[in-house]
Coordinates of C-alpha atoms and ligand atoms in Angstrom, one line a residue:
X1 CA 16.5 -31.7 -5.3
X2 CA 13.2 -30.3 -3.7
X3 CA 10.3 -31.2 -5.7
X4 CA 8.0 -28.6 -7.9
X5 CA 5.1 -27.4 -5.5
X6 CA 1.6 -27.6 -7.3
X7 CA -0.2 -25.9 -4.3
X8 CA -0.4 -22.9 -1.7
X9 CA 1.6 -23.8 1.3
X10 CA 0.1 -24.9 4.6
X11 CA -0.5 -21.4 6.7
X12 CA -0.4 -19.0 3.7
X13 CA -1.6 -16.0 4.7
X14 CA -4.9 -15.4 3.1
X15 CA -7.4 -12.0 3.5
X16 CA -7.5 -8.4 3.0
X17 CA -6.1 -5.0 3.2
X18 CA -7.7 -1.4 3.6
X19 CA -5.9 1.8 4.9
X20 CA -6.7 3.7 7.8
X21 CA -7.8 6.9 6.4
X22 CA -9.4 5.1 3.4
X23 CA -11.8 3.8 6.1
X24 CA -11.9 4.4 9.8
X25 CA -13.3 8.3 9.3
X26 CA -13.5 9.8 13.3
X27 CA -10.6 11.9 11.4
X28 CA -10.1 13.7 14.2
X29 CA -11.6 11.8 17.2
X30 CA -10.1 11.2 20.9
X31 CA -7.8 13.3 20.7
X32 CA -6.2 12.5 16.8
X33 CA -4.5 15.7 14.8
X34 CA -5.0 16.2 11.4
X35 CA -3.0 14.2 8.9
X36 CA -2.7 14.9 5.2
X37 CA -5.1 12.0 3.8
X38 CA -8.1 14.4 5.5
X39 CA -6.8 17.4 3.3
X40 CA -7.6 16.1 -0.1
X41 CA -11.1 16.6 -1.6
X42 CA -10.8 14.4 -4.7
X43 CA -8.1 12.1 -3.6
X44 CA -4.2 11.9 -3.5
X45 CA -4.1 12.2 -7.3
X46 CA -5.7 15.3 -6.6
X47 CA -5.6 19.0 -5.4
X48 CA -4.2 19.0 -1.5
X49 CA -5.2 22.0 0.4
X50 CA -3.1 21.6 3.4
X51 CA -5.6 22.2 5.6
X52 CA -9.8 21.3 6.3
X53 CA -11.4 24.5 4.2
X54 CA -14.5 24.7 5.6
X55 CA -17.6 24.2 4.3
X56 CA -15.9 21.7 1.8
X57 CA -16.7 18.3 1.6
X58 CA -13.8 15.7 1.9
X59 CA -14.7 12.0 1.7
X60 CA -11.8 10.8 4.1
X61 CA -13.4 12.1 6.9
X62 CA -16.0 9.7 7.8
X63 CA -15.3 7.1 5.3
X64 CA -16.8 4.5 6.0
X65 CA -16.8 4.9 9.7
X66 CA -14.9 1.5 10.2
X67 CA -13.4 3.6 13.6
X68 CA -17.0 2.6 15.0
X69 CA -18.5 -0.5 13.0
X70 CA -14.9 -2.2 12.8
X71 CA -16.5 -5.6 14.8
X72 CA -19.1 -5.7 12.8
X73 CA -16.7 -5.6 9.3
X74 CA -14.4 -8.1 11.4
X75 CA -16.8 -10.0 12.4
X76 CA -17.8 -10.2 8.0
X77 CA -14.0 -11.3 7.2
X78 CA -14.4 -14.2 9.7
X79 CA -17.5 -14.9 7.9
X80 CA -14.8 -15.1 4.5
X81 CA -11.9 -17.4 6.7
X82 CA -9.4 -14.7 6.9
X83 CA -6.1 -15.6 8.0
X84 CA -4.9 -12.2 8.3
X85 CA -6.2 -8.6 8.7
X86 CA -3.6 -5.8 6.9
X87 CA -5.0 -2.1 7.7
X88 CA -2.5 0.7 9.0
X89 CA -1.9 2.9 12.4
X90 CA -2.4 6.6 11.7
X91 CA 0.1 8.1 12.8
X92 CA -1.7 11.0 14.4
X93 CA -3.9 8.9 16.4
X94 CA -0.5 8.1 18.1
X95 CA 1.3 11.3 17.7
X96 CA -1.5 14.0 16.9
X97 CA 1.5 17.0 16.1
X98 CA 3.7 14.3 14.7
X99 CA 6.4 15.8 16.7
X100 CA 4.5 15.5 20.3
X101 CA 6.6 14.3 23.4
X102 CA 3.8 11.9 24.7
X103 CA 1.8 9.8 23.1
X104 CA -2.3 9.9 22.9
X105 CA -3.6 6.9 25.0
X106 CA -7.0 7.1 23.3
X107 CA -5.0 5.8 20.0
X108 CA -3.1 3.3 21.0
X109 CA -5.8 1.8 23.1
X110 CA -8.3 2.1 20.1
X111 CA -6.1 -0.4 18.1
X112 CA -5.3 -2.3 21.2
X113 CA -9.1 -3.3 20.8
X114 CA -8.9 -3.3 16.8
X115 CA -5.6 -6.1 17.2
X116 CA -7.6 -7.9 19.8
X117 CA -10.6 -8.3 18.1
X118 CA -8.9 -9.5 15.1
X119 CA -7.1 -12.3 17.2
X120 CA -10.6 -13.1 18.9
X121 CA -11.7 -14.1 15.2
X122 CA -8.2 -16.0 14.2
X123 CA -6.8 -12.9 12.0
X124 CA -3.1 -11.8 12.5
X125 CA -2.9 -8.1 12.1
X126 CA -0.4 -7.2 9.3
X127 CA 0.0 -3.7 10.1
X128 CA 1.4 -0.4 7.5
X129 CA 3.2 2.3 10.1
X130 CA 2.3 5.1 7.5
X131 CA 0.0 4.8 4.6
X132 CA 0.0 8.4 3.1
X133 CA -1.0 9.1 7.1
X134 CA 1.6 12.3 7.8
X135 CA 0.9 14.5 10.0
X136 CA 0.1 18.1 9.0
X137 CA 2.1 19.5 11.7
X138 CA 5.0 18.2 10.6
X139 CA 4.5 18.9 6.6
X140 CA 4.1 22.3 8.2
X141 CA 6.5 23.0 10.4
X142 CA 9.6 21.0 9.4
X143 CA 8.7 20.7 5.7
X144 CA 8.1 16.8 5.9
X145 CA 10.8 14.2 5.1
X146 CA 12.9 16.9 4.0
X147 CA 14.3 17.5 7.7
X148 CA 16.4 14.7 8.5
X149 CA 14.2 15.2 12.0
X150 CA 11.4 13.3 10.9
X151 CA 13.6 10.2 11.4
X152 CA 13.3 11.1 15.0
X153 CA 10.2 11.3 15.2
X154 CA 9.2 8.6 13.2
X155 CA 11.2 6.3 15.5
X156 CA 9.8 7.5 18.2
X157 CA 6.1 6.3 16.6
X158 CA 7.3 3.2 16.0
X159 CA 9.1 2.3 19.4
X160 CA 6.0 3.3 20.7
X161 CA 3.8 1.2 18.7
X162 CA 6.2 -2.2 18.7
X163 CA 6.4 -1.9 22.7
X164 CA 2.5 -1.3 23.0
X165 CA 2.1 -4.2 20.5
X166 CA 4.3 -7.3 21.0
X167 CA 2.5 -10.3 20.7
X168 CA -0.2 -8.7 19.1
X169 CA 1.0 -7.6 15.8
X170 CA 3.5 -10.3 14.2
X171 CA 3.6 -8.4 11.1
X172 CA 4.8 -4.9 9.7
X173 CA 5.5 -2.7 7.0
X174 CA 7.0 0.5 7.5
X175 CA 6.0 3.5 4.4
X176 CA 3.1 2.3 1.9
X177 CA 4.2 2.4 -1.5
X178 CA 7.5 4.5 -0.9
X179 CA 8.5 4.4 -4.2
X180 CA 5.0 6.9 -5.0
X181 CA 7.7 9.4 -3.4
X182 CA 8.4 9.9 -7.2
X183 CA 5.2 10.2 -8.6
X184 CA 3.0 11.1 -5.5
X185 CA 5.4 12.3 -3.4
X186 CA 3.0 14.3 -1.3
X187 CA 0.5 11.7 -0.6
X188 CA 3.8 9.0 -0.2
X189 CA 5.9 11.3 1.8
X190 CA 4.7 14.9 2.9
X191 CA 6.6 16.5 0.2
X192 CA 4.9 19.9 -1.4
X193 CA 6.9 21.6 -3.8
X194 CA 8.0 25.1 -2.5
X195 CA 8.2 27.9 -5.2
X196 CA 11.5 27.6 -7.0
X197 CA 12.9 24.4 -5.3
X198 CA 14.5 21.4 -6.9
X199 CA 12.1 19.3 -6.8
X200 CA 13.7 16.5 -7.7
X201 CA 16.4 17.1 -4.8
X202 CA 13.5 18.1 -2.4
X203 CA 12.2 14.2 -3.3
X204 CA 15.6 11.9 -3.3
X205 CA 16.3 14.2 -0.2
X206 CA 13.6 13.3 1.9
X207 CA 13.6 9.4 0.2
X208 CA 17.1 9.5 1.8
X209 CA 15.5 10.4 5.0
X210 CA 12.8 7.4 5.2
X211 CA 15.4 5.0 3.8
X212 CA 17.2 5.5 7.2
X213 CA 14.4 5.5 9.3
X214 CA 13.3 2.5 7.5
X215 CA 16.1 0.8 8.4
X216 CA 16.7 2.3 11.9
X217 CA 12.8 1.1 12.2
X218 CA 13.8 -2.2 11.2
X219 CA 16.6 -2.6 13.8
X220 CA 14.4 -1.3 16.7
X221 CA 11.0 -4.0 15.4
X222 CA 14.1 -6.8 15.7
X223 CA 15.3 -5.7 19.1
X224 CA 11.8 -5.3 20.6
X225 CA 10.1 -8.1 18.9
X226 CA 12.1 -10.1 17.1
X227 CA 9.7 -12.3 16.5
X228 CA 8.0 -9.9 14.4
X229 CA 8.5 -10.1 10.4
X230 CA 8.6 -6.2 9.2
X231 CA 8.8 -5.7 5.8
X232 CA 8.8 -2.7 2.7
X233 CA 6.5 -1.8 0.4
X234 CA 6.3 -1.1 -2.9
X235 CA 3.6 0.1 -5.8
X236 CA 4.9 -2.4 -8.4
X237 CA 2.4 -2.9 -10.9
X238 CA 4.4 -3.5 -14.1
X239 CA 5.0 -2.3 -17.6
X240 CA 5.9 -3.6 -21.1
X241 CA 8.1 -2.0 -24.1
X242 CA 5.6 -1.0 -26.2
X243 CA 7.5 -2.9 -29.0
X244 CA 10.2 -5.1 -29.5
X245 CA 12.1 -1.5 -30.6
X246 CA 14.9 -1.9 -28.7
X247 CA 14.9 2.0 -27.6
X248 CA 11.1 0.7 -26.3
X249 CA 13.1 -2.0 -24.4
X250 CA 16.2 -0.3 -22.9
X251 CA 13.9 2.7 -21.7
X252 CA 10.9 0.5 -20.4
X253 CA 13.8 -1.2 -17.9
X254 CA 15.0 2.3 -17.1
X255 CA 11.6 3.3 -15.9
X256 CA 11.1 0.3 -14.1
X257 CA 14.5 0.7 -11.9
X258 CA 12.5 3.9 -11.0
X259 CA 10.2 2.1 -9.1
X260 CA 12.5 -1.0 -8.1
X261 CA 15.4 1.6 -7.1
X262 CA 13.7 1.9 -4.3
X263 CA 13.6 -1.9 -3.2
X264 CA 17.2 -2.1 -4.5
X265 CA 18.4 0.0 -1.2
X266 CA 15.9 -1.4 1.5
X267 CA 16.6 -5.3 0.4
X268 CA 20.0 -5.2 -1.0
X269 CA 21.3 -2.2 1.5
X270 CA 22.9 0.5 -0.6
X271 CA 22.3 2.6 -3.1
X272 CA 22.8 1.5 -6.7
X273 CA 24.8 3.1 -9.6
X274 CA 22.4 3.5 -12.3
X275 CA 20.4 6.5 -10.9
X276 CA 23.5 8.7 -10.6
X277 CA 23.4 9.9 -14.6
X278 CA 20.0 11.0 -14.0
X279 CA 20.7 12.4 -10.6
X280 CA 23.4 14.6 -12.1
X281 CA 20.8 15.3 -15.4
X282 CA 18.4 17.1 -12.6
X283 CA 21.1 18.6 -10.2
X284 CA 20.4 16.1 -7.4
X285 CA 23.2 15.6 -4.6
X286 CA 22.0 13.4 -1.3
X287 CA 23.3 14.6 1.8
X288 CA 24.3 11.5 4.2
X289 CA 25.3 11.8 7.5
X290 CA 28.2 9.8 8.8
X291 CA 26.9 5.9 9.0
X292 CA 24.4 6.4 7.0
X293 CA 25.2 4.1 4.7
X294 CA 25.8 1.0 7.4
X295 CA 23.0 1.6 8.5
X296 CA 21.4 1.3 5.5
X297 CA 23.7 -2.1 4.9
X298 CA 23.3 -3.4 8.3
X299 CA 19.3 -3.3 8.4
X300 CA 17.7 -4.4 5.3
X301 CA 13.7 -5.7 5.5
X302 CA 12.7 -9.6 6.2
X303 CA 10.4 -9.4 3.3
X304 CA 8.9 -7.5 0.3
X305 CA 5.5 -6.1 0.5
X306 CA 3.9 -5.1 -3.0
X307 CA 1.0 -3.5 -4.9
X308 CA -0.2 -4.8 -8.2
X309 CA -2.8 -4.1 -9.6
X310 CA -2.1 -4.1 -13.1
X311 CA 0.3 -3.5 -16.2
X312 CA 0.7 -0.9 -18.9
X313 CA 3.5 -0.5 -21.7
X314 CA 6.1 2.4 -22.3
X315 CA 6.9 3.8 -25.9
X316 CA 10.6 4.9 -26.3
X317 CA 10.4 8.9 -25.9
X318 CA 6.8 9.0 -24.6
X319 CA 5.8 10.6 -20.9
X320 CA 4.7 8.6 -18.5
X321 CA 2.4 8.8 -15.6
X322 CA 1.8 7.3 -12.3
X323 CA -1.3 7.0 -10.0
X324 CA -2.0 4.8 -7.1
X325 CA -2.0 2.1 -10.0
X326 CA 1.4 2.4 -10.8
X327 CA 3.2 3.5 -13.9
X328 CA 0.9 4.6 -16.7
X329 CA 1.8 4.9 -20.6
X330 CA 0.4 3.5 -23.9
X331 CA -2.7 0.8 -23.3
X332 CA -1.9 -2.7 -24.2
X333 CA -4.1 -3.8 -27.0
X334 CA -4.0 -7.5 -25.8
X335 CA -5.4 -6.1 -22.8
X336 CA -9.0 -5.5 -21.5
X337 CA -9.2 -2.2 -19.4
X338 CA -11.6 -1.2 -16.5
X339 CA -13.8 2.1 -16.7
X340 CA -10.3 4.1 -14.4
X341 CA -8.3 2.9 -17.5
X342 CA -6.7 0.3 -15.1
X343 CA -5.8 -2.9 -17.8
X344 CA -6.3 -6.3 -16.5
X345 CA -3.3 -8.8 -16.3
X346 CA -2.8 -11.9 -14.6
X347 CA 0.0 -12.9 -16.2
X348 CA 2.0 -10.1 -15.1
X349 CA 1.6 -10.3 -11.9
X350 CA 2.7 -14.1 -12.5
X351 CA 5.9 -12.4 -14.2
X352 CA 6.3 -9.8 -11.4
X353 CA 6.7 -12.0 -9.0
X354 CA 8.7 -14.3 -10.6
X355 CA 11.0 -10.6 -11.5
X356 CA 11.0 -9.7 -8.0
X357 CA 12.1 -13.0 -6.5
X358 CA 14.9 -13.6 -9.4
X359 CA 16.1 -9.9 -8.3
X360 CA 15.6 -10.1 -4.3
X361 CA 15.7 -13.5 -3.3
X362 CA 13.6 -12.8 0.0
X363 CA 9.8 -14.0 0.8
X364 CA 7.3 -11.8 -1.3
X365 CA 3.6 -10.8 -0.1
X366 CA 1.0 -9.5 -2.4
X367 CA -0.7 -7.0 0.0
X368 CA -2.8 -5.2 -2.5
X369 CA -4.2 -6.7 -5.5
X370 CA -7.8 -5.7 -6.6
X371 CA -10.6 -4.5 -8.7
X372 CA -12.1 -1.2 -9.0
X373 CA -15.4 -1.6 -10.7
X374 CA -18.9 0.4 -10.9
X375 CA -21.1 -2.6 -9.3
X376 CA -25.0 -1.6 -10.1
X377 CA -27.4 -3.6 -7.9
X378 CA -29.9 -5.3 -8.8
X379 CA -33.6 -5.1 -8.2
X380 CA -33.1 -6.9 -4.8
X381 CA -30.5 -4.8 -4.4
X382 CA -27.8 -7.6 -4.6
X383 CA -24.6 -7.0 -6.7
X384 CA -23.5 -9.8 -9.4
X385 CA -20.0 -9.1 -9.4
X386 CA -18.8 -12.2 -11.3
X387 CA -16.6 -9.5 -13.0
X388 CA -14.9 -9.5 -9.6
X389 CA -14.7 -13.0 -8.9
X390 CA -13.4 -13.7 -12.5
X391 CA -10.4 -11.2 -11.7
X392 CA -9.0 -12.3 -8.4
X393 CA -9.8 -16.2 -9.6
X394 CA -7.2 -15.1 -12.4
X395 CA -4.5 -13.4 -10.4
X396 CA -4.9 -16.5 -7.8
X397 CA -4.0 -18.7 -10.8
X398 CA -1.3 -16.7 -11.4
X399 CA 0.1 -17.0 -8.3
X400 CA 0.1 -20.4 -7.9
X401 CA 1.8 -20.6 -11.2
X402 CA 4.1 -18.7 -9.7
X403 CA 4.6 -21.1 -6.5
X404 CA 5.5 -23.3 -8.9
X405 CA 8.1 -21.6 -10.5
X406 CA 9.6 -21.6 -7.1
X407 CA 9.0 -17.8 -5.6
X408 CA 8.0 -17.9 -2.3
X409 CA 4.9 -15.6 -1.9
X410 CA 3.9 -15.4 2.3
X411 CA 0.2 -14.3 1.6
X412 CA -2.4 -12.5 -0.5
X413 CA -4.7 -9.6 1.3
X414 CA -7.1 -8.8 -1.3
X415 CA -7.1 -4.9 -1.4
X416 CA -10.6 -3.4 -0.8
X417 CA -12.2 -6.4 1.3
X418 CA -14.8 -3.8 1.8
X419 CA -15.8 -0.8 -0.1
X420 CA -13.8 2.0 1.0
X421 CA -12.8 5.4 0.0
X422 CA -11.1 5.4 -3.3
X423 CA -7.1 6.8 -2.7
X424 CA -6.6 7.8 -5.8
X425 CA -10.0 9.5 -7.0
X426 CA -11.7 10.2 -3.4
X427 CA -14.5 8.1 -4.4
X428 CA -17.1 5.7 -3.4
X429 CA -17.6 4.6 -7.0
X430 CA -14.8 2.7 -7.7
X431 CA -16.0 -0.2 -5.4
X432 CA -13.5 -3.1 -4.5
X433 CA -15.1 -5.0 -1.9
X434 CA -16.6 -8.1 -1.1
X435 CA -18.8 -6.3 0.7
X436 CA -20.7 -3.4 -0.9
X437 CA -21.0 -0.3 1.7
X438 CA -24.3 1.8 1.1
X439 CA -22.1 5.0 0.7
X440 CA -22.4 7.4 -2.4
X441 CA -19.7 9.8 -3.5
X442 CA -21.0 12.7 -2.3
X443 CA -21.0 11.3 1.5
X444 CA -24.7 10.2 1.0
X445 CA -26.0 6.7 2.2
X446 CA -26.6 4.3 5.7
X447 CA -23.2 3.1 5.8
X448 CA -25.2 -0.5 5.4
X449 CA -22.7 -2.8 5.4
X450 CA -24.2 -5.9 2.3
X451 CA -22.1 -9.5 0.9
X452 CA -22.1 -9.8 -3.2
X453 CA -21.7 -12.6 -4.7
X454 CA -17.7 -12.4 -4.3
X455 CA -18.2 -13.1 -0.8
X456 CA -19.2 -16.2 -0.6
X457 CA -17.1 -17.3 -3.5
X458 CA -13.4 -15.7 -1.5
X459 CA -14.5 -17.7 1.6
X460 CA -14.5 -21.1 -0.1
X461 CA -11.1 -19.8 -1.9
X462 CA -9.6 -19.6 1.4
X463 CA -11.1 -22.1 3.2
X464 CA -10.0 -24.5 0.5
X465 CA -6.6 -22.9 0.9
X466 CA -6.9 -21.4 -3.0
X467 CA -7.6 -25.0 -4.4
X468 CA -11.7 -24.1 -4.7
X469 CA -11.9 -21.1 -7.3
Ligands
BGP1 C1 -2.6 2.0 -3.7 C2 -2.8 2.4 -2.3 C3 -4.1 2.0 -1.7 C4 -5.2 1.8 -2.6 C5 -4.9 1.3 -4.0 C6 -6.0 1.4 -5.0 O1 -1.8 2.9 -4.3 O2 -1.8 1.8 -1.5 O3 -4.3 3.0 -0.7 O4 -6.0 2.9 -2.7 O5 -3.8 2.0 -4.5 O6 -6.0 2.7 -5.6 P1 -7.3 3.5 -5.7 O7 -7.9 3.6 -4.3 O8 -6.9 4.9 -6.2 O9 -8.2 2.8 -6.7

């Protein structure tokens, strides 16, 4: 009988996790086309205007210009004893159209030098293939994820990528969040509702689509690197039934197989039967090709990548809502709530994880957990956020509880190592990082890169492998 384990395991996979076009900027330098993250003024949660309107301003495009001051941010997270780097490829640095025959040797060599200069300071890159990154081009001219062609070319991207990269990048996740397809499903997938469409076949149609390119882009990371570990990912912040009402209960598990429907097919490898009543509800039929659904069997992902951020609770017959926090319903009154109306909950993630291992029985990572918080400097100009230490202290606990229940977590990359453009909202405001960025919301600032006090206090957390909080 193994014995309980009281402590993170030797080479667990401690650092931090931004997005490409939350933070790079150049959005359309050396030669990259235009992807949908650079048309939304106010973030994903937001209006998208499907193209750059000019004259507007749009906060993606610069960012925080990590596409030029990426050593120096590097060369920060070696300061903190990073063990692993997560970011994403955008896509059109690779493919600018999306659908283009060649790729753009300016992209792939830029994060050549981005995966080498992480190795040169003892980071693995753990690396998202799209993170709300699609090209316009092909939202334009194929309609997204609804043309079963996109599987094409999204396999094309990532034979590309996994040739360019073996023995660089060890570590992959294929779509950011996929199960935002049903709350976000532009941002997660492309998909713009077209006057008079089905929308909800227009989004199971095109979820079909990546599930098959997932798993076709699982089969091709095994043949070309099977060394590599590529994973899914999933926005699984969780929620609560309201009461102990047992219509609060049944429907609060209902909503959460939304989300973990999604998980169901890329780990387990098919489709699962309790979506079909409400499929039938909204008129949805999902056209598969023959061998579809082997494929689907035959190529499942190595591990679960997840979100979570925090919880909420679901009253029997009330709407919900999603944002890039998750699912969204009645506030918890046991539960303390930041200024985005995000509520704070260690425990649950201790009881998601212990939910997702009991349902997949595969190696979990946390690759975004975080706080969004207005940090005012002080008169040095230094920012005090024990608010910020307090929180990831918390969810570190939590999952080190969680160890000892016997899930096996792989790592922990703190989303928003560095302040970086908000997904959700488009802003600077909501500040994550370790390190503050001089960067207003309006595109004002020097881009100063400064430690807070969370700095210092994450380094000794890793270095003391998460005993030191
Ligand atoms: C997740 C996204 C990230 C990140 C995070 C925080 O949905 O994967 O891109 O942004 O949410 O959300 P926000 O930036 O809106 O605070």
């Amino acid at each position: 009988m193994s014995k309980v384990r009281h402590n993170f395991p030797k080479g667990f996979l401690w650092g931090g996790a931004i997005a490409a076009n939350q933070a790079e900027g150049a959005y359309l330098e050396d030669g990259k086309g235009l992807d949908i993250s650079a048309c939304f003024p106010h973030g994903i949660k937001h209006d998208y205007d499907g193209q750059v309107e000019e004259g507007k301003f749009y906060p993606t495009h610069e960012a925080i210009d990590f596409y030029h001051r990426y050593r120096e941010d590097l060369a920060m997270m070696e300061e903190m004893n990073f063990k692993v780097f997560r970011t994403s490829i955008a896509w059109s640095r690779i493919f600018p159209n999306g659908d283009d025959a060649v790729p753009n040797e300016a992209g792939l060599k830029y994060y050549d030098d981005l995966f080498d200069e992480m190795h040169k300071r003892g980071m693995e890159p753990l690396i998202t293939l799209s993170h709300y990154e699609t090209p316009v081009h092909l939202v334009k001219e194929y309609g997204s994820w609804r043309s079963r062609k996109l599987i094409g070319f999204f396999l094309r991207y990532c034979e590309t990528v996994f040739k360019r990269y073996r023995g660089k990048v060890k570590y992959w996740l294929t779509f950011n969040e996929i199960n935002n397809m049903r709350r976000m499903p532009g941002a997660a997938g492309g998909i713009f509702f077209k006057e008079g469409e089905n929308q909800q076949q227009a989004v199971y149609q095109a979820t079909h689509h990546m599930f098959v390119a997932n798993s076709l882009a699982i089969k091709l990371c095994h043949e070309i690197c099977p060394e590599t570990k590529i994973g899914c990912m999933l926005s699984l912040s969780n929620v609560y039934p309201f009461t102990c009402n047992p219509n609060d209960v049944f429907e609060t598990m209902e909503l959460r197989r939304r989300s973990l429907f999604f998980g169901d097919v890329m780990i387990r490898g098919h489709y699962p039967k309790y979506l079909e009543s409400f499929w039938e509800k909204e008129g949805v039929e999902i056209h598969m090709e023959p061998g579809d659904e082997e494929i689907l069997q035959a190529h499942t992902a190595d591990y679960l990548g997840f979100s979570y951020y925090r919880t909420s609770t679901h009253e029997y017959g009330k709407p919900f809502f999603g944002d890039t926090g998750g699912d969204q319903g009645t506030p918890n009154p046991y539960l303390e709530t930041t200024p985005w109306g995000w509520q704070i909950d260690p425990v649950g993630l201790r009881y998601t994880l212990n939910e997702l291992y009991d349902r997949y029985q595969i190696p979990l990572f946390v690759v975004e957990n975080g706080l969004g918080q207005i940090d005012v400097p002080d008169e040095k100009g230094v920012i005090h956020d024990d608010y910020r230490i307090d929180y990831v202290r918390r969810h570190i606990q939590a999952m080190k509880l969680a160890i000892e229940d016997g899930v096996d977590i792989m790592g922990y990359t703190y989303w928003g190592p560095i302040d970086i453009v908000s997904a959700g909202t488009g802003e600077m405001k909501k500040r994550y990082g370790f390190i503050y960025v001089d960067r207003e919301n309006d595109g004002s600032g020097t881009l100063e890169r400064r430690k807070k006090d969370s700095f210092d206090w994450y380094a000794k957390v890793i270095a003391s492998n998460g005993e030191e909080l």
